[in-house]
PDB file of C-alpha atoms in Angstrom:
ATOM      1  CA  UNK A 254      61.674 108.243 110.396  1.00 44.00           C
ATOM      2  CA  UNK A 255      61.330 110.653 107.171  1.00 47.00           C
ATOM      3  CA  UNK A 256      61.425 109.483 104.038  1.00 55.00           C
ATOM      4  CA  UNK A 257      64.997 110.129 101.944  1.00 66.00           C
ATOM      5  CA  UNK A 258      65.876 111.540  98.790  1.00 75.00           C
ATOM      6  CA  UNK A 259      68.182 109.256  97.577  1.00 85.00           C
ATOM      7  CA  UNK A 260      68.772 107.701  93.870  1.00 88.00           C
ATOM      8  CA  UNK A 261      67.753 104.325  94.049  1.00 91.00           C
ATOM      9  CA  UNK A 262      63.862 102.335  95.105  1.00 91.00           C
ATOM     10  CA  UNK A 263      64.622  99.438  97.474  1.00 94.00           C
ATOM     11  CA  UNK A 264      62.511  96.480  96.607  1.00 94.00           C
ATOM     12  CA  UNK A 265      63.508  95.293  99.597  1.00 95.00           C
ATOM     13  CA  UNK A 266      62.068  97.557 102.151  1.00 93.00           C
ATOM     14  CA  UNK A 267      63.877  95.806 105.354  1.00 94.00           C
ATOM     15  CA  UNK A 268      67.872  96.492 103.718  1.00 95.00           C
ATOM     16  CA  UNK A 269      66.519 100.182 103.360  1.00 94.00           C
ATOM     17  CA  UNK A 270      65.283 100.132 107.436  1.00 94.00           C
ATOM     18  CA  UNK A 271      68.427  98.673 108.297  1.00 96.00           C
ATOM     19  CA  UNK A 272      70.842 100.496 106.073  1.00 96.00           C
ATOM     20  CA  UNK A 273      69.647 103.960 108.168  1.00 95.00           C
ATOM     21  CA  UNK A 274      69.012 101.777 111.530  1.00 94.00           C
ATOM     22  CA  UNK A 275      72.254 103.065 114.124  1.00 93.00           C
ATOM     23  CA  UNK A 276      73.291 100.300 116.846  1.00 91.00           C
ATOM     24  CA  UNK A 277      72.339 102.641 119.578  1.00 92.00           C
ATOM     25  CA  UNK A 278      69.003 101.479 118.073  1.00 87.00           C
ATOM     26  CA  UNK A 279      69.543  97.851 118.551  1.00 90.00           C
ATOM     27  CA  UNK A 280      69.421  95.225 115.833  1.00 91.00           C
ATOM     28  CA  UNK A 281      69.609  93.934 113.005  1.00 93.00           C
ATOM     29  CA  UNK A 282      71.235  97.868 112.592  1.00 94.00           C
ATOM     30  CA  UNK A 283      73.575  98.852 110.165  1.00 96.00           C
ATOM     31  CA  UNK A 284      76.889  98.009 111.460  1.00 95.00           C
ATOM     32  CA  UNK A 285      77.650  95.244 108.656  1.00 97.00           C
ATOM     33  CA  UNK A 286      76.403  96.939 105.749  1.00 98.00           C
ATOM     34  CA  UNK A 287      78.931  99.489 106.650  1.00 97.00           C
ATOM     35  CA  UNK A 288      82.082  97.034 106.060  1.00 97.00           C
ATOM     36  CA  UNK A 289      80.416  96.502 102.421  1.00 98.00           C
ATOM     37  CA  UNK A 290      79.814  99.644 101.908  1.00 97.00           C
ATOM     38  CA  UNK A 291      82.741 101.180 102.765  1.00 97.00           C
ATOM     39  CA  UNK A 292      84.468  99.003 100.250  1.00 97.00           C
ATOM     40  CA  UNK A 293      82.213  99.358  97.401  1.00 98.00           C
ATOM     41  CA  UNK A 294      82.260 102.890  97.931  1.00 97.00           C
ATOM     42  CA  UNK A 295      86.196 102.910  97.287  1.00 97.00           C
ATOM     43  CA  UNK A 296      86.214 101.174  94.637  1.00 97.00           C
ATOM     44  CA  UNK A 297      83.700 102.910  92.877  1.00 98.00           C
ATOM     45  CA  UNK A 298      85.249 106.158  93.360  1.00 97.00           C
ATOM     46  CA  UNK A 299      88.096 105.426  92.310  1.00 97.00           C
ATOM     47  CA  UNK A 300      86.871 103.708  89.034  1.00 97.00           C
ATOM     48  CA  UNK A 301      84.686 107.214  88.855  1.00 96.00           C
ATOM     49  CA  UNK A 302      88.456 109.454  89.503  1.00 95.00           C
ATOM     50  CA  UNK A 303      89.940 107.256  86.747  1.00 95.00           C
ATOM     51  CA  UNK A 304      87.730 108.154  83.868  1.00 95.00           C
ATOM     52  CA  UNK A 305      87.301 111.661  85.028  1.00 93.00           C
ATOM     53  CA  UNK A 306      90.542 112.780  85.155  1.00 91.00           C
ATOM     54  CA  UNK A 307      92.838 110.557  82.833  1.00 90.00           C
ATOM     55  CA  UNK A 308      95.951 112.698  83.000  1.00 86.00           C
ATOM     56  CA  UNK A 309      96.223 112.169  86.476  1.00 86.00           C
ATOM     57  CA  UNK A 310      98.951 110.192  88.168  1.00 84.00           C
ATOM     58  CA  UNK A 311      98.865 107.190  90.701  1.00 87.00           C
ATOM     59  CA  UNK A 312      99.540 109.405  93.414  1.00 81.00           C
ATOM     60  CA  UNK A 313      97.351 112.219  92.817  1.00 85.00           C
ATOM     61  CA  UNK A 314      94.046 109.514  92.703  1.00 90.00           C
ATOM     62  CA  UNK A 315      94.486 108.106  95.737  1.00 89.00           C
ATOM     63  CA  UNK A 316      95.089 111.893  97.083  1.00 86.00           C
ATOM     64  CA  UNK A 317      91.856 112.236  95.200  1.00 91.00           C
ATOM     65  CA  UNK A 318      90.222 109.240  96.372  1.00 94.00           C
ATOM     66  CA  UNK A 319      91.112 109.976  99.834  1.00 91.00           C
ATOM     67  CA  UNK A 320      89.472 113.248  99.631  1.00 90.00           C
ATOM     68  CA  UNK A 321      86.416 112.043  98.156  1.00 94.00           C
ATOM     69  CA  UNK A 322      85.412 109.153 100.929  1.00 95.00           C
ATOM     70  CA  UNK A 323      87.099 110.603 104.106  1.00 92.00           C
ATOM     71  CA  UNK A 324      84.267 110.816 106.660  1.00 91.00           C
ATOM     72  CA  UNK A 325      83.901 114.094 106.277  1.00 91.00           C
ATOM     73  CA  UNK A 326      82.791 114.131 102.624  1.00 94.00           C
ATOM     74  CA  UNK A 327      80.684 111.335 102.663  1.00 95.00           C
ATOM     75  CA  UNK A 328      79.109 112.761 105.413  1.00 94.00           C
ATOM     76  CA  UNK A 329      78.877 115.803 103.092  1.00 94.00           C
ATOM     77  CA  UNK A 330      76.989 113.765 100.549  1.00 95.00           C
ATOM     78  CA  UNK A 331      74.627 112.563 103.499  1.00 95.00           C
ATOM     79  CA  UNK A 332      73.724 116.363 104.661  1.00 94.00           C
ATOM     80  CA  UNK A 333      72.890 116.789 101.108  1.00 93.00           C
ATOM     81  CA  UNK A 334      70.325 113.922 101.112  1.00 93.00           C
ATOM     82  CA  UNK A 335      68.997 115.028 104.272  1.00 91.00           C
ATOM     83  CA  UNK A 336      70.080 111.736 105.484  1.00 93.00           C
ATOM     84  CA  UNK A 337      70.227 112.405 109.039  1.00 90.00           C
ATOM     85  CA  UNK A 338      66.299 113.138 109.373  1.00 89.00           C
ATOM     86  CA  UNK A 339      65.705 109.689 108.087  1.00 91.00           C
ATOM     87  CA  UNK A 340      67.773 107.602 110.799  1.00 92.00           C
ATOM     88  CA  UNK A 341      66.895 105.358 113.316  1.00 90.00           C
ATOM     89  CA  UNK A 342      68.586 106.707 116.780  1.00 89.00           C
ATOM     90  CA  UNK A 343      68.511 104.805 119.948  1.00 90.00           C
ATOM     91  CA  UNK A 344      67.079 107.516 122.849  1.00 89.00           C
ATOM     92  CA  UNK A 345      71.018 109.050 123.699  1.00 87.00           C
ATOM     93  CA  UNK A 346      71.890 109.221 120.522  1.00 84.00           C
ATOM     94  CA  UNK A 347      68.734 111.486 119.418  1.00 82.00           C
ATOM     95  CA  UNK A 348      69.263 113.616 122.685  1.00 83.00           C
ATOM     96  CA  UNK A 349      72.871 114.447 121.842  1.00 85.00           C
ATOM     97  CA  UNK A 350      72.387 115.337 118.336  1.00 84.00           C
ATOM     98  CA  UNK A 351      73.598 112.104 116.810  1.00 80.00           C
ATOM     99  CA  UNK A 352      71.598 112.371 113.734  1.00 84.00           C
ATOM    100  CA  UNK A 353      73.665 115.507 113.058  1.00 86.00           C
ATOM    101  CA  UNK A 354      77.232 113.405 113.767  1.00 88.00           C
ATOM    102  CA  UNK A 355      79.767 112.941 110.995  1.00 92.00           C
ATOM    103  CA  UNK A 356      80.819 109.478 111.626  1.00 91.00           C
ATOM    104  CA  UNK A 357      77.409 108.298 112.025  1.00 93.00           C
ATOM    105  CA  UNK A 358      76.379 110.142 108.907  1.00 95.00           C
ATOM    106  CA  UNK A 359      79.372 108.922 107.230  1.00 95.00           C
ATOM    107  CA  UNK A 360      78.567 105.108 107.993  1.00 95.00           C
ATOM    108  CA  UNK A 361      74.725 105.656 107.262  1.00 96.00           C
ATOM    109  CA  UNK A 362      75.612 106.088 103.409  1.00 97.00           C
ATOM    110  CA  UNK A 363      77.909 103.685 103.359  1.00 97.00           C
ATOM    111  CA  UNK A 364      75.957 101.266 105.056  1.00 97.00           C
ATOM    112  CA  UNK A 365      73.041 102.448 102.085  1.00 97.00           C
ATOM    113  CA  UNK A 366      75.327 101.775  99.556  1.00 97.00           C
ATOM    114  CA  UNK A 367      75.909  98.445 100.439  1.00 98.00           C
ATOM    115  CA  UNK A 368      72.351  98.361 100.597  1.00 97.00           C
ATOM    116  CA  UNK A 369      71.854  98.601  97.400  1.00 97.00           C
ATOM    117  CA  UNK A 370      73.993  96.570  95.888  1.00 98.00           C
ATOM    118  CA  UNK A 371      72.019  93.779  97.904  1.00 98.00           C
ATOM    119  CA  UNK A 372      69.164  94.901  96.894  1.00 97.00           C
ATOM    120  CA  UNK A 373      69.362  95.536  92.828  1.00 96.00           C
ATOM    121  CA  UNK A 374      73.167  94.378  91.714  1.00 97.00           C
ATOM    122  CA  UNK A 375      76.384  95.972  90.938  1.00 97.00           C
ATOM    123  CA  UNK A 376      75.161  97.761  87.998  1.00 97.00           C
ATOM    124  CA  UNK A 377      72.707  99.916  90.366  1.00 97.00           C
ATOM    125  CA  UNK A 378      74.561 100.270  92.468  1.00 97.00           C
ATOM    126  CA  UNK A 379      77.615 101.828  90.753  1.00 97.00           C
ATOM    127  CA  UNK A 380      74.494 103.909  89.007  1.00 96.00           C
ATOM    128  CA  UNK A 381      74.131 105.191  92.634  1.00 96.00           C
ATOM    129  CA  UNK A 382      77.639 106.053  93.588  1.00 96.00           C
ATOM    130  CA  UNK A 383      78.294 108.108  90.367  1.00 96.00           C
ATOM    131  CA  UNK A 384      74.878 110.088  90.660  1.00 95.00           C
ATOM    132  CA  UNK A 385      76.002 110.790  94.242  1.00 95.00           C
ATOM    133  CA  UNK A 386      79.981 111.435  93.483  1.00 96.00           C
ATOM    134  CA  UNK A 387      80.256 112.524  89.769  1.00 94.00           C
ATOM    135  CA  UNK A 388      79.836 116.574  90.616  1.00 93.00           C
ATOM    136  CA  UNK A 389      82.407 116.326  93.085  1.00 92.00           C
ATOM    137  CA  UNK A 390      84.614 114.265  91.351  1.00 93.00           C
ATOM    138  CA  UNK A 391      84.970 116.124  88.551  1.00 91.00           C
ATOM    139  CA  UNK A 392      85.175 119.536  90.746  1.00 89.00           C
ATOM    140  CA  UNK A 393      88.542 117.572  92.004  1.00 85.00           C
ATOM    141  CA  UNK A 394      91.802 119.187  91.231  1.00 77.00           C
ATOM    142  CA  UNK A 395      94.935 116.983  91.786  1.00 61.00           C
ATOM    143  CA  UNK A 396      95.782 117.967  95.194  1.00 59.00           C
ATOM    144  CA  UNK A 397      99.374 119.121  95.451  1.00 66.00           C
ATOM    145  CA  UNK A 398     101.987 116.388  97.345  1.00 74.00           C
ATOM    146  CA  UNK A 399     102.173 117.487 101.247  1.00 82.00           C
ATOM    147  CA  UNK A 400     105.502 119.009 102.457  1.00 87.00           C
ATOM    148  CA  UNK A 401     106.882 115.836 104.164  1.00 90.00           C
ATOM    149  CA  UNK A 402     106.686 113.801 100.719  1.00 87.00           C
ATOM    150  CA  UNK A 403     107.883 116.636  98.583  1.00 86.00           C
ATOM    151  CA  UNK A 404     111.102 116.896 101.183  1.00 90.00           C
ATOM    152  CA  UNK A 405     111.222 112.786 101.005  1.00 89.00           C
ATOM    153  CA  UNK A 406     111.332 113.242  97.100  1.00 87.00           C
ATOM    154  CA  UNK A 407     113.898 116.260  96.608  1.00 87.00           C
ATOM    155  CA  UNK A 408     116.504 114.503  99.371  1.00 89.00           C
ATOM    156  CA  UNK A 409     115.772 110.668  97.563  1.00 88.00           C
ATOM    157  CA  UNK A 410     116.374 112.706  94.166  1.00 85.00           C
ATOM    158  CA  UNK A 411     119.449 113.801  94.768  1.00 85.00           C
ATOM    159  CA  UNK A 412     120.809 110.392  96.856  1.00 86.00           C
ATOM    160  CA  UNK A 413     120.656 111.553 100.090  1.00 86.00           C
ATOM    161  CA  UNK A 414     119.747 110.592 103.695  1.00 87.00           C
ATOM    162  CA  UNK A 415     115.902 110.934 104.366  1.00 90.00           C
ATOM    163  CA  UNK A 416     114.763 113.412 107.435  1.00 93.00           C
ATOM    164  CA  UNK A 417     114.180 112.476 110.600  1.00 94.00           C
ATOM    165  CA  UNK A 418     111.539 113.840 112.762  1.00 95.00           C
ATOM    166  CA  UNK A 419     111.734 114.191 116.661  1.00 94.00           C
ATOM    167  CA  UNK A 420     109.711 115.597 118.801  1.00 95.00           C
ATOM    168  CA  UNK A 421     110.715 118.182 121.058  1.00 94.00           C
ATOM    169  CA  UNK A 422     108.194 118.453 123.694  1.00 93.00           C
ATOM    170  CA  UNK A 423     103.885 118.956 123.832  1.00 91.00           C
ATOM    171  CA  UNK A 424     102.568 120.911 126.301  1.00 89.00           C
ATOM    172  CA  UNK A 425      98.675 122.348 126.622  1.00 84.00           C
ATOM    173  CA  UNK A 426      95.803 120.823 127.947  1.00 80.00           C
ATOM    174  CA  UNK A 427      94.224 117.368 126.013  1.00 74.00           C
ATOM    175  CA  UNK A 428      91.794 119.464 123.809  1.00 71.00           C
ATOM    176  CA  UNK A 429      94.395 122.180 122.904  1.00 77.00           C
ATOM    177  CA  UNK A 430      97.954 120.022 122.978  1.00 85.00           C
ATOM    178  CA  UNK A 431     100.638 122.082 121.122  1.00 92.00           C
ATOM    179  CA  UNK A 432     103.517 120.254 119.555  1.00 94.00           C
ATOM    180  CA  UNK A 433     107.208 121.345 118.935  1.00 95.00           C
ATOM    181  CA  UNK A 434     108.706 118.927 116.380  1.00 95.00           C
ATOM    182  CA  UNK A 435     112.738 119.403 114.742  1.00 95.00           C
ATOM    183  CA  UNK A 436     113.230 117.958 111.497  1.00 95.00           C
ATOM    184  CA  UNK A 437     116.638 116.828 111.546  1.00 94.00           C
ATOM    185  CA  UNK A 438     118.492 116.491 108.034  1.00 92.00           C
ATOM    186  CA  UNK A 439     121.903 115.115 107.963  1.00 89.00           C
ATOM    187  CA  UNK A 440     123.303 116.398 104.695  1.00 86.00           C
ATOM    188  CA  UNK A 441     122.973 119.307 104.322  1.00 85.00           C
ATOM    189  CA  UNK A 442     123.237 119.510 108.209  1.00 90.00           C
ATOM    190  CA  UNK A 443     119.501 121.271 108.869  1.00 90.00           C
ATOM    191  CA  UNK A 444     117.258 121.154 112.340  1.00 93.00           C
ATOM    192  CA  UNK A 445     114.132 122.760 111.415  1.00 92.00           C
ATOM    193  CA  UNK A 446     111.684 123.662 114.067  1.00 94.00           C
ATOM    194  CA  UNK A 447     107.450 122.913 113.428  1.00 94.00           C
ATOM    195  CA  UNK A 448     104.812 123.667 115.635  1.00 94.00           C
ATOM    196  CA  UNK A 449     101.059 123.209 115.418  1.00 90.00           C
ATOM    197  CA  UNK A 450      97.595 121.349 117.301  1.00 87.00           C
ATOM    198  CA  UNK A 451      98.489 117.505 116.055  1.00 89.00           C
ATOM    199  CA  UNK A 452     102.227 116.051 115.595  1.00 91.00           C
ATOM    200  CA  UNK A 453     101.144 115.518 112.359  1.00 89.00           C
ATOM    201  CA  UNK A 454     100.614 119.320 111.856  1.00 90.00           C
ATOM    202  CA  UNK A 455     103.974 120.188 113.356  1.00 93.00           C
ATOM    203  CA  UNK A 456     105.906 117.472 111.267  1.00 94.00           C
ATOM    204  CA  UNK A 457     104.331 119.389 108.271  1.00 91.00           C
ATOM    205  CA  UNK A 458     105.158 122.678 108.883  1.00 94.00           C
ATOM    206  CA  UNK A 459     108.875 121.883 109.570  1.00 93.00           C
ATOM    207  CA  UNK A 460     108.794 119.839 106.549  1.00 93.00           C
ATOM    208  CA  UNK A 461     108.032 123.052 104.395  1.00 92.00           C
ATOM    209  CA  UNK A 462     110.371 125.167 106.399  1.00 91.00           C
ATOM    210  CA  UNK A 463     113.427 122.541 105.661  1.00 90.00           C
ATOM    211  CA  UNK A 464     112.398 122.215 101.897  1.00 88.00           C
ATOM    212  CA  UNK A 465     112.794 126.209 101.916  1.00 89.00           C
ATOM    213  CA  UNK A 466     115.698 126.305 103.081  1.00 88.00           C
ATOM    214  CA  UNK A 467     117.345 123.156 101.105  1.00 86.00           C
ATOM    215  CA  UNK A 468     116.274 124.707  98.044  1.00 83.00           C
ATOM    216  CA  UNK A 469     118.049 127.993  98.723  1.00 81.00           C
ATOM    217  CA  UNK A 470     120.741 125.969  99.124  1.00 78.00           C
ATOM    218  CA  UNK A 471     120.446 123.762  96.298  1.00 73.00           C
ATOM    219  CA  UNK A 472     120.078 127.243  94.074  1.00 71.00           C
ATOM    220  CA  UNK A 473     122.933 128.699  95.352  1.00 65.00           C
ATOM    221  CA  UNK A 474     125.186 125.941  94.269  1.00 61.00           C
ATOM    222  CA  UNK A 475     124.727 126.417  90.767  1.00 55.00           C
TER     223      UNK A 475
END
């Protein structure tokens, strides 16, 4: 296992082996300091998001937040590091590529985190998240409210009935499903159709078609 760039000396040389040690590798592995982790992570973040951009709204932080500790940031933040040289990989893992893996990159730091706030306190610990977060948190912009809550908000704005989505029909092999969603809107009387990869996707993009459409409407009323 290489050593690992990483802002903070462990005094405690057995929470660093086990903070990078996978189950595949047996135990004690890292599987608990990933619960702690994955807390202290959030809240550091978000204490990190507050300062940095004060004008911003409740909404727009957790958006932020989100953003910042999905697994495929922090596993971001672990590519940087070079994290995935230093693991500990039971013998499938390290044949398909596991030290390369998002989720397992993603729980490594975590579980690191966690580590150190074990091994040195709070205080070095929330030392360690801000070296590791602060660029990208202040390279944040608020991200913009998806279609479905901006619909949500213009209908509940004006006192009327929320959308309903139903789904139409999937077809498409498991790794390449395709979903037809309608958004149904009772007043005005809409039935929008959405299609994309997740029903998620397609809920979106019908969402943005009815808030065109509502908003034509909306303008030509005055």
């Amino acid at each position: 296992m290489s050593k690992l760039s990483f802002p903070h000396t462990f005094r405690d040389a057995g929470l660093y082996q086990q903070a990078l040690t996978h189950r595949s590798a047996g135990r004690p592995n890292n599987e608990r300091l990933e619960f702690l982790g994955d807390s202290l992570v959030g809240m550091l973040v978000a204490e990190l998001l507050f300062e940095i951009h004060p004008r911003a709204d409740e909404g727009q932080l957790t958006r932020m937040r989100a953003q910042l500790v999905s697994g495929a940031a922090l596993a971001e933040v672990a590519r940087a590091l070079d994290l995935g040289e230093a693991l500990r990989l039971g013998m499938g893992e390290l044949k398909s590529g596991g030290h390369r893996r998002e989720s397992i990159l993603a729980d490594a730091l975590e579980a690191l985190i966690a580590a150190v706030y074990l091994d040195a306190g709070w205080d070095a610990c929330r030392s360690c998240v801000r070296t590791l977060f602060a660029e990208r948190a202040a390279q944040l912009r608020a991200p913009e409210k998806d279609a479905k809550t901006r619909l949500q908000e213009l209908l509940q704005g004006r006192g009327l009935s929320l959308p309903v989505y139903e789904l139409v029909s999937s077809s498409g092999d498991d790794h390449a499903k395709v979903f037809d969603i309608a958004c149904i809107i009772d007043n005005p009387p809409l039935r929008l159709p959405g299609r994309g990869s997740s029903r998620r996707a397609a809920e979106q993009q019908a969402a943005e078609s009815a808030l065109q459409q509502i908003k034509e409407l909306f303008s030509n009323e005055r």
